[in-house]
PDB file of C-alpha atoms in Angstrom:
ATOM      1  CA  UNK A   1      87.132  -3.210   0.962  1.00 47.00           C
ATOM      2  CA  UNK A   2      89.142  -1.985  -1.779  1.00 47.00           C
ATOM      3  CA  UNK A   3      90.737  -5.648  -1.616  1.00 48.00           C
ATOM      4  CA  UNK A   4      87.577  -7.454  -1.319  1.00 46.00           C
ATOM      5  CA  UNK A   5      86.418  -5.881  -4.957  1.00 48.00           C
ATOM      6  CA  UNK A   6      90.230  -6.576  -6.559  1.00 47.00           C
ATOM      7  CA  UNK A   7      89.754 -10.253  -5.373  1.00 47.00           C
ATOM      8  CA  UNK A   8      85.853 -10.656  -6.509  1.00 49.00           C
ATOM      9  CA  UNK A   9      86.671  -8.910 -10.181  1.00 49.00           C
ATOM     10  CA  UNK A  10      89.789 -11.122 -10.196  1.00 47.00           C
ATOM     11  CA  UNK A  11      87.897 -14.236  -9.372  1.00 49.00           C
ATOM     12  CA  UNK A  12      84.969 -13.458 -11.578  1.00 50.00           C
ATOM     13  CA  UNK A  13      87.057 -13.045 -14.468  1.00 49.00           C
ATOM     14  CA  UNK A  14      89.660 -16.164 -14.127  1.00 48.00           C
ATOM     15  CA  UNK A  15      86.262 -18.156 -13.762  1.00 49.00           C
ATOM     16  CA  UNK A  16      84.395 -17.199 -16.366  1.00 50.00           C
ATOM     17  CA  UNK A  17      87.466 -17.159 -18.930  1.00 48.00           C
ATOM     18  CA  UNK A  18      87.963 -20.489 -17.868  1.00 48.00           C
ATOM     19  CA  UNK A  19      84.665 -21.719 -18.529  1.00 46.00           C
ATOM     20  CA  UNK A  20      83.951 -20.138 -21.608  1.00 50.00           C
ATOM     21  CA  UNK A  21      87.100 -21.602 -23.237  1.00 50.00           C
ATOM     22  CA  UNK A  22      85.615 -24.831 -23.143  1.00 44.00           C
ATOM     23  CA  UNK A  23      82.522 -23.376 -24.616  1.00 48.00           C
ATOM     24  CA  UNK A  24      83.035 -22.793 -28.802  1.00 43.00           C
ATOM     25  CA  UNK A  25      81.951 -19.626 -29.296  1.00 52.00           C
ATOM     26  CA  UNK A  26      80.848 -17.697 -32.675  1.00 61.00           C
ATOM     27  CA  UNK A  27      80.586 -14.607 -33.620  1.00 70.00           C
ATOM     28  CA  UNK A  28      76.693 -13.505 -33.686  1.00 77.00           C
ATOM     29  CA  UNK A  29      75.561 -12.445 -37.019  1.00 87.00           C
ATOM     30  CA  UNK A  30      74.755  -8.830 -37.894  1.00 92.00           C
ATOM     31  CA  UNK A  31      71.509  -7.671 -37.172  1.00 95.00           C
ATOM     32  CA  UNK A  32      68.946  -7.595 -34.141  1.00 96.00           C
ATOM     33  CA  UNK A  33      69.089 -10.546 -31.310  1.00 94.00           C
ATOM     34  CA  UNK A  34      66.047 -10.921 -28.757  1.00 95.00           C
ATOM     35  CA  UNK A  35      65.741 -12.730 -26.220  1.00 94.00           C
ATOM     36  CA  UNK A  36      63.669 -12.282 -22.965  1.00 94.00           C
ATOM     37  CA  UNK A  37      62.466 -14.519 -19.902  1.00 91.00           C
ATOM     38  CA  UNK A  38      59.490 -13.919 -17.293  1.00 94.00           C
ATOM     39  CA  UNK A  39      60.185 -16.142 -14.119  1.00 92.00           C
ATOM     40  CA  UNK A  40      57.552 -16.407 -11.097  1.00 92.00           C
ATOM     41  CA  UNK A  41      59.423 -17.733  -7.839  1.00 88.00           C
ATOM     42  CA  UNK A  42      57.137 -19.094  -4.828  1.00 84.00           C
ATOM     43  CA  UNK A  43      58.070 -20.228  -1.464  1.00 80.00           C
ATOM     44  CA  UNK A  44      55.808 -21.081   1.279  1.00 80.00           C
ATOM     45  CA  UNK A  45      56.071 -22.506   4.699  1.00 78.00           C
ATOM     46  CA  UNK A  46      53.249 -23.625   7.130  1.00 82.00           C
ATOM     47  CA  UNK A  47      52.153 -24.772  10.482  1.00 76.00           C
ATOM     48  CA  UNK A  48      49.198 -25.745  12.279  1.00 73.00           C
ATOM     49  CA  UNK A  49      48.857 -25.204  15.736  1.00 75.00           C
ATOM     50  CA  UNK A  50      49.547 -27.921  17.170  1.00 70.00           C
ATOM     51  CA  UNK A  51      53.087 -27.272  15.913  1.00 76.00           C
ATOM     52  CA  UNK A  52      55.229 -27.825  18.821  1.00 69.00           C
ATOM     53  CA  UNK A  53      58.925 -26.493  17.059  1.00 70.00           C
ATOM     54  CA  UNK A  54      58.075 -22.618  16.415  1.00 68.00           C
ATOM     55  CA  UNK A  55      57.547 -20.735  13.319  1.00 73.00           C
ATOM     56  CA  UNK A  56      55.148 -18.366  11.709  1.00 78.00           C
ATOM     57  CA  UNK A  57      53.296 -19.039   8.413  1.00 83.00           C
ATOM     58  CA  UNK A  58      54.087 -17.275   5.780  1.00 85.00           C
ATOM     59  CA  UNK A  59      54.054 -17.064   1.729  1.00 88.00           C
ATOM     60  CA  UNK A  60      56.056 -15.166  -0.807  1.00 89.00           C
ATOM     61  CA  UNK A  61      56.083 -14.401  -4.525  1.00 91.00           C
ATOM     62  CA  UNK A  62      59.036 -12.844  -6.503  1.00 92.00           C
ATOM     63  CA  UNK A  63      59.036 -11.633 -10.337  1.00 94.00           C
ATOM     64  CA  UNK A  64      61.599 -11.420 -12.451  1.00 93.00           C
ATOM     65  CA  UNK A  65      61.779  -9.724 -16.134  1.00 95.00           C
ATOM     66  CA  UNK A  66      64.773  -9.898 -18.075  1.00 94.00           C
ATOM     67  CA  UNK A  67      64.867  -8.904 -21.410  1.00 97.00           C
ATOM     68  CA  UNK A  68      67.917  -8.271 -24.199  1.00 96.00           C
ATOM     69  CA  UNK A  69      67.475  -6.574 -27.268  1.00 96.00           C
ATOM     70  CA  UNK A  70      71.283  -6.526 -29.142  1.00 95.00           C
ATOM     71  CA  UNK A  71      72.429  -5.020 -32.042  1.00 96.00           C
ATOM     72  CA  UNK A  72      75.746  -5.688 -34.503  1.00 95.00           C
ATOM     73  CA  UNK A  73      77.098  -4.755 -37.709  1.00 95.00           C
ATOM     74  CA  UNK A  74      80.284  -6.188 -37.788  1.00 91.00           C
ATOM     75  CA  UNK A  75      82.337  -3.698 -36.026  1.00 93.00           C
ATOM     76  CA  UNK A  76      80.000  -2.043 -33.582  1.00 96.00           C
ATOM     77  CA  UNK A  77      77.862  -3.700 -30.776  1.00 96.00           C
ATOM     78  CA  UNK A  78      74.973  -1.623 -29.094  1.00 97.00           C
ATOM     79  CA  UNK A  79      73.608  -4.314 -26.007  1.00 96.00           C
ATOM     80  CA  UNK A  80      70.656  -3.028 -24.531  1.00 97.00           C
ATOM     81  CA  UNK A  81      69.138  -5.109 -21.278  1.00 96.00           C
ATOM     82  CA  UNK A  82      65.936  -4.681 -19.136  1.00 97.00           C
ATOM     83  CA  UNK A  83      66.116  -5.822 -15.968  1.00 96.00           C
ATOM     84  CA  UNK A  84      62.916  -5.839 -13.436  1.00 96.00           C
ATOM     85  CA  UNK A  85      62.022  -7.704 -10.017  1.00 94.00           C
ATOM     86  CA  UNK A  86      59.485  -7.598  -7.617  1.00 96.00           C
ATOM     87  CA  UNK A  87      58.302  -9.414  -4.960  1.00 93.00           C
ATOM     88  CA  UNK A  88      55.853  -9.770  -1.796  1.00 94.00           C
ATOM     89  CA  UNK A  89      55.910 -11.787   1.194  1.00 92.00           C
ATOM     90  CA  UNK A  90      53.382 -11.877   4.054  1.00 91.00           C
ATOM     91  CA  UNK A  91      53.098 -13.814   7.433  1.00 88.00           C
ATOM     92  CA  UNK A  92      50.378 -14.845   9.083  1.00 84.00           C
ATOM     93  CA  UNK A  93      48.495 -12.225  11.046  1.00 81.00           C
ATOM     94  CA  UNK A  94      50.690  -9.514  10.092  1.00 86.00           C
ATOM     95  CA  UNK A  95      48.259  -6.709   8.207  1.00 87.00           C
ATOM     96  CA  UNK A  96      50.560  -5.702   5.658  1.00 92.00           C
ATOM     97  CA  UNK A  97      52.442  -8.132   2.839  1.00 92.00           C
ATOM     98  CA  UNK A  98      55.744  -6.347   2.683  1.00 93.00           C
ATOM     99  CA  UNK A  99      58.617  -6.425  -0.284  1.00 93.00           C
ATOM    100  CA  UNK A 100      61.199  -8.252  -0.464  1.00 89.00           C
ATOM    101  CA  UNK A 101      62.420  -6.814  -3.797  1.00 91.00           C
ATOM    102  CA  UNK A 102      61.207  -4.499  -6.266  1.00 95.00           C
ATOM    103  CA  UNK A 103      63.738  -2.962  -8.926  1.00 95.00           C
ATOM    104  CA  UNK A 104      63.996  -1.529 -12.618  1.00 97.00           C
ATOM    105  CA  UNK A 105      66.911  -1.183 -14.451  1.00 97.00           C
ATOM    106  CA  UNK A 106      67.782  -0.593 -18.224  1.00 98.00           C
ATOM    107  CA  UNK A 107      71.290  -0.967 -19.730  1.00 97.00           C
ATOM    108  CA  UNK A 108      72.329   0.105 -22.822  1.00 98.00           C
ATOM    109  CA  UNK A 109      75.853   0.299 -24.466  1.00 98.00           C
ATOM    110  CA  UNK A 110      77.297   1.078 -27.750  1.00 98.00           C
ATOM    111  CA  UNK A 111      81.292   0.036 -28.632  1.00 97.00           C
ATOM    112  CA  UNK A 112      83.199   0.302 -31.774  1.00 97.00           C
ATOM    113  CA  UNK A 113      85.856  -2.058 -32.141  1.00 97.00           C
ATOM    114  CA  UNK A 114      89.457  -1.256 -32.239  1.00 97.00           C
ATOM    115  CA  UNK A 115      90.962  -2.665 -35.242  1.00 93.00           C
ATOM    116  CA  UNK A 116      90.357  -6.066 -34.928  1.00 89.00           C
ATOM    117  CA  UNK A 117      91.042  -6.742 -30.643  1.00 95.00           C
ATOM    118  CA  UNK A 118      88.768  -7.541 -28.383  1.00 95.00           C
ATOM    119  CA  UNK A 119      88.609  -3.130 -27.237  1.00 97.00           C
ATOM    120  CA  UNK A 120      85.831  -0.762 -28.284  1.00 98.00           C
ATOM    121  CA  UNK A 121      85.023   2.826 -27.861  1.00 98.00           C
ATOM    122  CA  UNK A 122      82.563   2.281 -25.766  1.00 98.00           C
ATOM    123  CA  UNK A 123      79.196   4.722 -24.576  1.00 98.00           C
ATOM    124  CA  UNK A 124      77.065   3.465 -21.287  1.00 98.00           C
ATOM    125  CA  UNK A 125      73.619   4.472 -20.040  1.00 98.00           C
ATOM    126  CA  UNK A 126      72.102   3.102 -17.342  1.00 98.00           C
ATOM    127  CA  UNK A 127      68.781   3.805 -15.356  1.00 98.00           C
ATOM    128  CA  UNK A 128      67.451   2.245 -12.014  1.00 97.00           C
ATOM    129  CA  UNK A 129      64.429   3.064  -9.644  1.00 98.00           C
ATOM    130  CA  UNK A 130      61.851   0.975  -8.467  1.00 97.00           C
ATOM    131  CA  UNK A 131      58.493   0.146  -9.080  1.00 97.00           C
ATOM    132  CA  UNK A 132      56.495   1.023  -5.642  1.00 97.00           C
ATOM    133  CA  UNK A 133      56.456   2.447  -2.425  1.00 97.00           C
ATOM    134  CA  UNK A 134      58.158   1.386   0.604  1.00 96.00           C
ATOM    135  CA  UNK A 135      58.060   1.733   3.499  1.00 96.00           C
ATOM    136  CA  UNK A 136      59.742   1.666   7.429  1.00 94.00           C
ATOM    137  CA  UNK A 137      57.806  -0.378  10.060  1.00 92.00           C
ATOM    138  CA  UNK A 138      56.785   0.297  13.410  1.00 91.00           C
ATOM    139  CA  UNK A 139      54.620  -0.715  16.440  1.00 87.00           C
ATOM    140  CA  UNK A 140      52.334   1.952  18.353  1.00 87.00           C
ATOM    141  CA  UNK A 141      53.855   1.852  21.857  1.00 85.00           C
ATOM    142  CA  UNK A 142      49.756   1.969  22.982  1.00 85.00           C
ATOM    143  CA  UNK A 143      48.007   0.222  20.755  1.00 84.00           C
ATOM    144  CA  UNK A 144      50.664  -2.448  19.543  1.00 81.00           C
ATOM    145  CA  UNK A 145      49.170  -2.040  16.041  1.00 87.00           C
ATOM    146  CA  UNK A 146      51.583  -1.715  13.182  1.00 90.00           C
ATOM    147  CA  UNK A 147      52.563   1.732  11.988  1.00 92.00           C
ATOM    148  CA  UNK A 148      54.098   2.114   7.998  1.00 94.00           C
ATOM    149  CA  UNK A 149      55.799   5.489   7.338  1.00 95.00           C
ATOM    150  CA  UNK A 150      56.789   5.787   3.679  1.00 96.00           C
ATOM    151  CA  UNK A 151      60.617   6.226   2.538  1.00 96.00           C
ATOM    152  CA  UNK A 152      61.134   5.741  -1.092  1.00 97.00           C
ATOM    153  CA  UNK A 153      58.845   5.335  -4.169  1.00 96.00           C
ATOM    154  CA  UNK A 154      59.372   5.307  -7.988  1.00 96.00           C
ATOM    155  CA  UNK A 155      61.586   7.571  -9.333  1.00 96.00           C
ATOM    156  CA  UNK A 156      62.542   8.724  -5.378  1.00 97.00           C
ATOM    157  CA  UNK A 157      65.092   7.450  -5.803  1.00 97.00           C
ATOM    158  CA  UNK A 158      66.049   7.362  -9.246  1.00 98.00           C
ATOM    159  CA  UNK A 159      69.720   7.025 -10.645  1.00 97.00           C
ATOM    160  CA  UNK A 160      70.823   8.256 -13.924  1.00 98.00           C
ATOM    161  CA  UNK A 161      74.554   7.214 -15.377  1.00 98.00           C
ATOM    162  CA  UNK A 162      76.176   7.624 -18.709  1.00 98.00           C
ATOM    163  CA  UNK A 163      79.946   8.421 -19.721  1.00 98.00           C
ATOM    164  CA  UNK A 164      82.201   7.300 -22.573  1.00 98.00           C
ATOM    165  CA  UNK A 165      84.861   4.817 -22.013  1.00 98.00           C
ATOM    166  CA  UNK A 166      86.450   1.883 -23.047  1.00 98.00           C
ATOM    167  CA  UNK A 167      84.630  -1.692 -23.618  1.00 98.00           C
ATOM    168  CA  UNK A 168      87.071  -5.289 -23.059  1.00 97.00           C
ATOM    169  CA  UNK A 169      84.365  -7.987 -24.684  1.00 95.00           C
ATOM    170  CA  UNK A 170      86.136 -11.039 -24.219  1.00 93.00           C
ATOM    171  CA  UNK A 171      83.041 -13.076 -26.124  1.00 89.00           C
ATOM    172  CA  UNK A 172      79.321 -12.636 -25.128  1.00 88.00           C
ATOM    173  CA  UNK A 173      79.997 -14.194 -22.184  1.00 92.00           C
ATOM    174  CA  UNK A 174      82.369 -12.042 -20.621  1.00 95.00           C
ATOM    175  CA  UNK A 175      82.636  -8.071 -21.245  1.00 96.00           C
ATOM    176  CA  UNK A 176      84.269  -5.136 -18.406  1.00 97.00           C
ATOM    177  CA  UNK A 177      83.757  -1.351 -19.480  1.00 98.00           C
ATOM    178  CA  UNK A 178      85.481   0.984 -17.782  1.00 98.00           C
ATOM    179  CA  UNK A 179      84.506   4.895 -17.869  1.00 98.00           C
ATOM    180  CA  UNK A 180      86.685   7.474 -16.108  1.00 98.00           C
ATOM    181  CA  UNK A 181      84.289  10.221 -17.267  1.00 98.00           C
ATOM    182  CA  UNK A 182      80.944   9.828 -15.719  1.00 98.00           C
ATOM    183  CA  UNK A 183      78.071  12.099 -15.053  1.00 98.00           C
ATOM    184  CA  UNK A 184      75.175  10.492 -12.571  1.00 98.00           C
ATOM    185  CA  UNK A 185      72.331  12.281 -11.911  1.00 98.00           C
ATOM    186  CA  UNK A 186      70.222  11.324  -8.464  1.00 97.00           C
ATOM    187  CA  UNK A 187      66.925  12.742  -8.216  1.00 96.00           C
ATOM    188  CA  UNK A 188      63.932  12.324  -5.684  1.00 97.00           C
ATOM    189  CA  UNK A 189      61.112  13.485  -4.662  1.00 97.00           C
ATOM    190  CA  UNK A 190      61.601  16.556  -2.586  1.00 96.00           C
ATOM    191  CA  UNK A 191      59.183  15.989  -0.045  1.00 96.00           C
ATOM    192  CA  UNK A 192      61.728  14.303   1.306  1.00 97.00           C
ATOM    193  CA  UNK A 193      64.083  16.854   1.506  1.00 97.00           C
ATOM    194  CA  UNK A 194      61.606  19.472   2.828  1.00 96.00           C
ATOM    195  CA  UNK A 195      60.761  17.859   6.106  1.00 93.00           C
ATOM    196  CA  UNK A 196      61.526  19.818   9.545  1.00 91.00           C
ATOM    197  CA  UNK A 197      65.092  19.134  10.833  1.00 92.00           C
ATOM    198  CA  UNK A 198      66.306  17.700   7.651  1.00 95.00           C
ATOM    199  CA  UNK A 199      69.914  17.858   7.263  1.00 95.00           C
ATOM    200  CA  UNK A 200      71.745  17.960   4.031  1.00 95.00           C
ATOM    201  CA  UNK A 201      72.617  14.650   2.446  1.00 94.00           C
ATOM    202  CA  UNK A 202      70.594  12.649   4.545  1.00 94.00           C
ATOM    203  CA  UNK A 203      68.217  11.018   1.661  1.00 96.00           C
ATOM    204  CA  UNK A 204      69.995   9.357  -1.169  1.00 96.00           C
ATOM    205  CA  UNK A 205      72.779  12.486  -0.575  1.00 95.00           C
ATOM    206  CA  UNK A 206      70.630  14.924  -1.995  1.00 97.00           C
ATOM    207  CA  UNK A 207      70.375  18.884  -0.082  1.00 96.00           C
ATOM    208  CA  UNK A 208      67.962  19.955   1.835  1.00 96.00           C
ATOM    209  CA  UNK A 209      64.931  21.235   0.056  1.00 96.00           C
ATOM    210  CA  UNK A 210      66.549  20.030  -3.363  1.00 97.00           C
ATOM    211  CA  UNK A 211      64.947  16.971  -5.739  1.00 97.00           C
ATOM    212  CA  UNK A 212      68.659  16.364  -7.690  1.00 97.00           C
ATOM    213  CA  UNK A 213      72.221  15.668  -7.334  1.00 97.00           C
ATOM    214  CA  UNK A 214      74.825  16.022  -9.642  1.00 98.00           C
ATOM    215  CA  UNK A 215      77.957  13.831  -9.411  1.00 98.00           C
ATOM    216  CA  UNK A 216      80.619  13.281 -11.710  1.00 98.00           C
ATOM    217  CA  UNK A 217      83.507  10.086 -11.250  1.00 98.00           C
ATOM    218  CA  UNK A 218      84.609   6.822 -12.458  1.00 98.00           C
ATOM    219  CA  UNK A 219      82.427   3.439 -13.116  1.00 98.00           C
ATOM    220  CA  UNK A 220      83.175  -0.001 -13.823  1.00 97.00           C
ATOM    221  CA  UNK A 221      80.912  -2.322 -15.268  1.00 97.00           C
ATOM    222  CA  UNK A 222      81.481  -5.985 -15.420  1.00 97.00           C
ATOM    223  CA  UNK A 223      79.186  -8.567 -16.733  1.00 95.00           C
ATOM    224  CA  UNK A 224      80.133 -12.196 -16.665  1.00 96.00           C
ATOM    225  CA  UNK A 225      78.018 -15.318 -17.740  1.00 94.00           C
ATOM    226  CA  UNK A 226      79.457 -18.780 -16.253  1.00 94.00           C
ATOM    227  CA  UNK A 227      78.332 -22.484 -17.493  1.00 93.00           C
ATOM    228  CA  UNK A 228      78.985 -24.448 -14.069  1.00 91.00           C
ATOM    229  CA  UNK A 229      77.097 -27.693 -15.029  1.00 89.00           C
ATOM    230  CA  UNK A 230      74.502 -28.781 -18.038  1.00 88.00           C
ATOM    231  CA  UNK A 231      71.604 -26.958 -17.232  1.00 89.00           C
ATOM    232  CA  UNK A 232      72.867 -24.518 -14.611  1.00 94.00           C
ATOM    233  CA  UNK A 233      74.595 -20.943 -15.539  1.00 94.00           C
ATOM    234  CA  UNK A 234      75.362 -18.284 -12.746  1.00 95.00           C
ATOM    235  CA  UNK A 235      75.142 -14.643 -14.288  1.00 95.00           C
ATOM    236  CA  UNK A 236      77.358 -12.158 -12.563  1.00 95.00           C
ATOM    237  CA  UNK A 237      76.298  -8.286 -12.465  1.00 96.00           C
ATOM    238  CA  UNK A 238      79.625  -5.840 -10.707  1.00 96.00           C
ATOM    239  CA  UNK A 239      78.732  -2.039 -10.915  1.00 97.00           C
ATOM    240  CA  UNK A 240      81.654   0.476  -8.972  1.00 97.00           C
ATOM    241  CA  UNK A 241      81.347   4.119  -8.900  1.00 98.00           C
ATOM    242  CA  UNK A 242      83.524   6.762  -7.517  1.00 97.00           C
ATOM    243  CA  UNK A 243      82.577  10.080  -6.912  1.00 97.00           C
ATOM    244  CA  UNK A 244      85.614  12.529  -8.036  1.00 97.00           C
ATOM    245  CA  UNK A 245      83.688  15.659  -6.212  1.00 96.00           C
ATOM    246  CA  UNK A 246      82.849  14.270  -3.147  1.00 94.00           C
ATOM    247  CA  UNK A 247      84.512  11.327  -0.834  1.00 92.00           C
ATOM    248  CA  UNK A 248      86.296   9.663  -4.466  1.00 95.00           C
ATOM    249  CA  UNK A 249      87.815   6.712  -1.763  1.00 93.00           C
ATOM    250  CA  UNK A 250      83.989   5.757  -0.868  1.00 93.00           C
ATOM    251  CA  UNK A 251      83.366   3.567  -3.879  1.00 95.00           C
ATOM    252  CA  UNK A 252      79.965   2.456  -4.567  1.00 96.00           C
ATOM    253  CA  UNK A 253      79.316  -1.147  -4.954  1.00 96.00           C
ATOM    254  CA  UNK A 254      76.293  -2.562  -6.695  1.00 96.00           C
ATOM    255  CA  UNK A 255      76.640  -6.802  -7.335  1.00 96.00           C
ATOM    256  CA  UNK A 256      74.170  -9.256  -8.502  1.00 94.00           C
ATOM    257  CA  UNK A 257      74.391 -12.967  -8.726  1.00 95.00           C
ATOM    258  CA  UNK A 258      71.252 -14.938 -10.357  1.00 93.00           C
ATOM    259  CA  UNK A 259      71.994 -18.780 -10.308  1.00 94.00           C
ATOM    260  CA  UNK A 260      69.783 -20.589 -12.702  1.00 92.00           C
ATOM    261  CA  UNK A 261      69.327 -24.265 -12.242  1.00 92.00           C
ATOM    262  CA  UNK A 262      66.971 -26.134 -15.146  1.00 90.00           C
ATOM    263  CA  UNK A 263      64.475 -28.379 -14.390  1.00 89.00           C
ATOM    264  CA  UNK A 264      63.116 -28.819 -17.735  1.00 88.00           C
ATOM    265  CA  UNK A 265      61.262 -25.716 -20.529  1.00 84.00           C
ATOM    266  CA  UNK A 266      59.205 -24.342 -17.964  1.00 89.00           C
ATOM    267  CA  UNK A 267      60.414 -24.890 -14.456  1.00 91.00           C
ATOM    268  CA  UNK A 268      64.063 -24.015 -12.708  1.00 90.00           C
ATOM    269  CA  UNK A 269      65.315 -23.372  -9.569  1.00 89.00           C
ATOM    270  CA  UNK A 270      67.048 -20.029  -8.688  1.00 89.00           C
ATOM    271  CA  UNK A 271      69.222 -18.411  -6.439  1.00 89.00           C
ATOM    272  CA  UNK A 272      69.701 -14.202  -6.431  1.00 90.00           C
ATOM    273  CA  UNK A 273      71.625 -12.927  -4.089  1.00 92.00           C
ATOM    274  CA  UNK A 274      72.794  -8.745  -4.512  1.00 93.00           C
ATOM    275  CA  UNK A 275      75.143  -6.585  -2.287  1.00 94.00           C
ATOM    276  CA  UNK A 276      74.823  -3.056  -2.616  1.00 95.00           C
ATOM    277  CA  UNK A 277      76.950  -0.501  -0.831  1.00 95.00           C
ATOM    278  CA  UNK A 278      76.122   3.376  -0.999  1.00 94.00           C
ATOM    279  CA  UNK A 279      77.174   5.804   1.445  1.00 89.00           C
ATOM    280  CA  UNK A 280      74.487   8.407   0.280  1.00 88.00           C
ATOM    281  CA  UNK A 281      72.079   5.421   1.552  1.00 87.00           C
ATOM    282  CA  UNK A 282      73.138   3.421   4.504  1.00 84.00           C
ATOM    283  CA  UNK A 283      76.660   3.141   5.878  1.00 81.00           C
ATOM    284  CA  UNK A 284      77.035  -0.200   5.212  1.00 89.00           C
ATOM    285  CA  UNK A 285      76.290  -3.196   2.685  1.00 92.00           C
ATOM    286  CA  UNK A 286      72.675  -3.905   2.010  1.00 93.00           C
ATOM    287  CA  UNK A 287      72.162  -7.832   1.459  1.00 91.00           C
ATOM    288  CA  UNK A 288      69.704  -9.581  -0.752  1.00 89.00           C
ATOM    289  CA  UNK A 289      68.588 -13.112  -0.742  1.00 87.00           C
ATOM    290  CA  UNK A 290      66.318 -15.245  -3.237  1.00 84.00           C
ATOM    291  CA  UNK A 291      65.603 -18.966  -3.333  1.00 84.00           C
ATOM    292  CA  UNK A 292      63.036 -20.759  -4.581  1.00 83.00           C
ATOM    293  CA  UNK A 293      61.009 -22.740  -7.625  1.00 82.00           C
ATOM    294  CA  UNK A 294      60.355 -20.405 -10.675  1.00 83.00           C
ATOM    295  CA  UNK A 295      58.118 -20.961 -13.497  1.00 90.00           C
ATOM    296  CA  UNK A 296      59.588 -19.490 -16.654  1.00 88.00           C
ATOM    297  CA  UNK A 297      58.689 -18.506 -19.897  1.00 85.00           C
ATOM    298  CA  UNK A 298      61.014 -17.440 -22.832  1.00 87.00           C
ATOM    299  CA  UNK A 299      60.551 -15.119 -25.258  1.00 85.00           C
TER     300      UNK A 299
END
């Protein structure tokens, strides 16, 4: 694993450097920058039935938010980012529509620039949660009707991470912070945690009967913007965490990749696809997988 994330950090960074040197770049003028998009992805699929090949109809929607708000006076940068998905699918005679993604983030971080290199003092916050419940399916053994028993809801989980540390902004393209001193804060719902039987650690790593956890370790941040063709950018999102007081070789692993392919103002194509590895959640990496039209609007 540990060579896996050496390779993809590597590889994201040799990329993007590339890339961005053919790209002339200026320094953004002091002040406030904003910029946001709202993009609505559909995807649909259909059969009648005299449909001989198989399949189920179905339909999905997925929503996407993201919105920068970044300040600079000449030598110190605070970037600030809100990032927000969600979206539904259903099938045909299934009685619930059921999420295929549903996320809210915020990242904010202030540097101040070491003489004149490309290093800051740098001071990270970030928040994440999601928006609704969700929920584990079933099927009664006697009825064969669908059962739901909810898992998770907003703020259960929530994560909470902020540290000082040391910011490497290449351009505004291209920035890794690293943190060695990091407290993150896990809190949820402790209805959870109260249920017969439970055993400690078994929801988000949090103790029986508890609604927090308190960590302290070591994140990475790396945040990578690549121009592969007119009209088509990939934006890369790498998040490690190590826990110093518990299990520090289990390193947490949050990536996002949103490829975003132009049509013309108001439509694109998009591809998201996220890995997340946690421990505390599941013992092994959760995949995520987006394609489909989007209608945009910029803001």
């Amino acid at each position: 694993m540990k060579r896996f994330l050496l390779a993809l950090l590597v590889l994201i960074s040799a990329s993007n450097v590339h890339a961005q040197d053919a790209i002339a770049t200026e320094v953004p003028p002091n002040g406030w920058n904003k910029e946001g998009n709202i993009q609505l992805l559909f995807n649909q699929s259909a059969f009648n039935k005299e449909w001989t090949g198989g399949g189920t109809s179905s339909i999905s929607g997925n929503l996407t938010l993201n919105y920068d708000f970044n300040y600079r006076m000449d030598g110190f940068t605070w970037d600030n980012r809100i990032l927000a998905n969600y979206g539904l699918t259903k099938l045909k005679d299934d009685e619930f529509a059921r999420k295929t993604s549903d996320r809210v983030e915020f990242n904010s971080i202030a540097g101040k620039q070491i003489q004149e290199s490309k290093w800051y003092y740098s001071y990270f916050l970030n928040f994440r949660s999601q928006f609704t419940k969700g929920y584990e399916f079933s099927e009664d053994a006697e009825t064969g009707q669908t059962i739901r028993t909810e898992t998770t809801h907003f703020l259960s989980p929530g994560y909470l991470q902020t540290g000082p540390g040391l910011l490497w902004k290449y351009n505004e393209y291209l920035s890794v912070n690293v943190a060695p001193a990091t407290a993150r804060l896990i809190f949820v719902d402790d209805q959870f945690t109260t249920m017969p039987e439970y055993v400690d650690g078994d929801y988000f790593g949090v103790d029986q009967g508890k609604s927090t956890r308190f960590e302290f370790g070591a994140s990475v941040g790396v945040q990578a913007k690549m121009f592969l063709l007119e009209n088509v950018t990939a934006e890369h999102s790498l998040n490690l965490y190590s826990n110093y007081l518990d299990k520090p070789g289990n390193v947490d692993i949050d990536y996002l990749l949103n490829v975003n392919m132009s049509i013309n103002k108001y439509l694109s194509a998009n591809i998201i696809f996220q890995a997340i590895y946690d421990d505390n959640t599941v013992g092994a990496f959760q995949i995520r997988e987006v394609f489909g039209l989007g209608i945009n609007h910029k803001f």
